C-alpha cells in the first residue's frame, strides 16, 4: 500500500514479504560513540483517511559475543478526524 522512495545516505536492501517491503541496513561495525542515522520515505499509493499503524522497527546487534534485539515505539501515518 506504500511506495518506498530513495533518500540520500546508506541504501537499504529491500526484501519483498507477504506483509510488504522489508528494509534492511547492515553494518560491519560501529566505533565507540559512533552513530548512524537511517531514514526512509514512504508514499501512500492511495489516499489515507484516518490513521494507519506502522510496523515497529527492529534492530539486532551483537555486543561482546551476545545478540540483542530492540523494537521502536509504534508510529502512525495520517490524521485523526
Coordinates of C-alpha atoms in Angstrom, one line a residue:
X1 CA 0.0 0.0 0.0
X2 CA 3.1 2.2 0.2
X3 CA 5.9 3.0 -2.2
X4 CA 9.4 3.3 -0.7
X5 CA 11.2 6.4 -2.0
X6 CA 15.0 6.5 -2.3
X7 CA 16.7 9.0 0.1
X8 CA 20.4 10.2 0.3
X9 CA 22.6 8.2 2.6
X10 CA 23.1 4.5 3.3
X11 CA 20.9 2.5 0.9
X12 CA 18.9 -0.4 2.5
X13 CA 18.4 -3.8 0.9
X14 CA 14.7 -4.2 0.0
X15 CA 13.1 -7.6 0.7
X16 CA 9.6 -8.3 -0.5
X17 CA 7.5 -10.2 2.0
X18 CA 3.8 -11.2 2.3
X19 CA 3.3 -8.3 4.6
X20 CA 5.0 -5.7 2.3
X21 CA 8.6 -4.5 1.8
X22 CA 11.2 -5.0 4.5
X23 CA 14.2 -2.6 4.5
X24 CA 17.4 -4.0 5.9
X25 CA 20.6 -2.0 6.7
X26 CA 23.8 -3.9 7.5
X27 CA 27.0 -2.6 9.1
X28 CA 30.2 -4.4 9.7
X29 CA 30.9 -2.4 12.9
X30 CA 30.4 0.9 14.7
X31 CA 33.2 2.6 16.6
X32 CA 32.8 3.7 20.2
X33 CA 30.4 6.7 20.4
X34 CA 29.7 6.4 16.6
X35 CA 26.1 6.9 15.5
X36 CA 24.3 6.1 12.2
X37 CA 21.1 7.8 11.2
X38 CA 18.9 5.7 9.0
X39 CA 16.0 7.2 7.2
X40 CA 13.5 6.3 4.5
X41 CA 10.4 7.9 3.0
X42 CA 7.2 6.2 2.0
X43 CA 4.4 7.4 -0.2
X44 CA 0.9 6.0 0.0
X45 CA -0.4 4.5 -3.2
X46 CA -3.9 5.8 -2.4
X47 CA -5.3 8.5 -0.1
X48 CA -5.2 7.7 3.6
X49 CA -8.3 8.5 5.7
X50 CA -7.7 8.3 9.4
X51 CA -4.6 6.8 10.9
X52 CA -2.6 3.7 9.9
X53 CA -0.4 2.0 12.4
X54 CA 3.0 1.2 11.0
X55 CA 5.0 -1.9 12.0
X56 CA 7.6 -1.4 14.7
X57 CA 11.3 -1.1 13.5
X58 CA 13.6 -3.8 14.9
X59 CA 17.3 -3.7 15.4
X60 CA 19.5 -6.7 16.1
X61 CA 23.1 -6.3 17.1
X62 CA 26.0 -8.3 18.6
X63 CA 27.9 -6.9 21.6
X64 CA 30.5 -8.9 23.4
X65 CA 29.5 -12.1 21.6
X66 CA 25.9 -11.8 22.7
X67 CA 23.0 -10.9 20.3
X68 CA 20.5 -8.2 21.4
X69 CA 17.2 -7.2 19.8
X70 CA 15.3 -3.9 20.3
X71 CA 12.0 -2.5 19.0
X72 CA 10.9 1.1 18.4
X73 CA 7.7 2.7 19.5
X74 CA 4.7 2.5 17.3
X75 CA 4.5 5.1 14.6
X76 CA 1.3 6.3 12.9
X77 CA 0.6 7.8 9.5
X78 CA -2.4 10.1 8.8
X79 CA -4.5 12.3 11.0
X80 CA -7.5 11.8 13.3
X81 CA -10.8 13.2 12.0

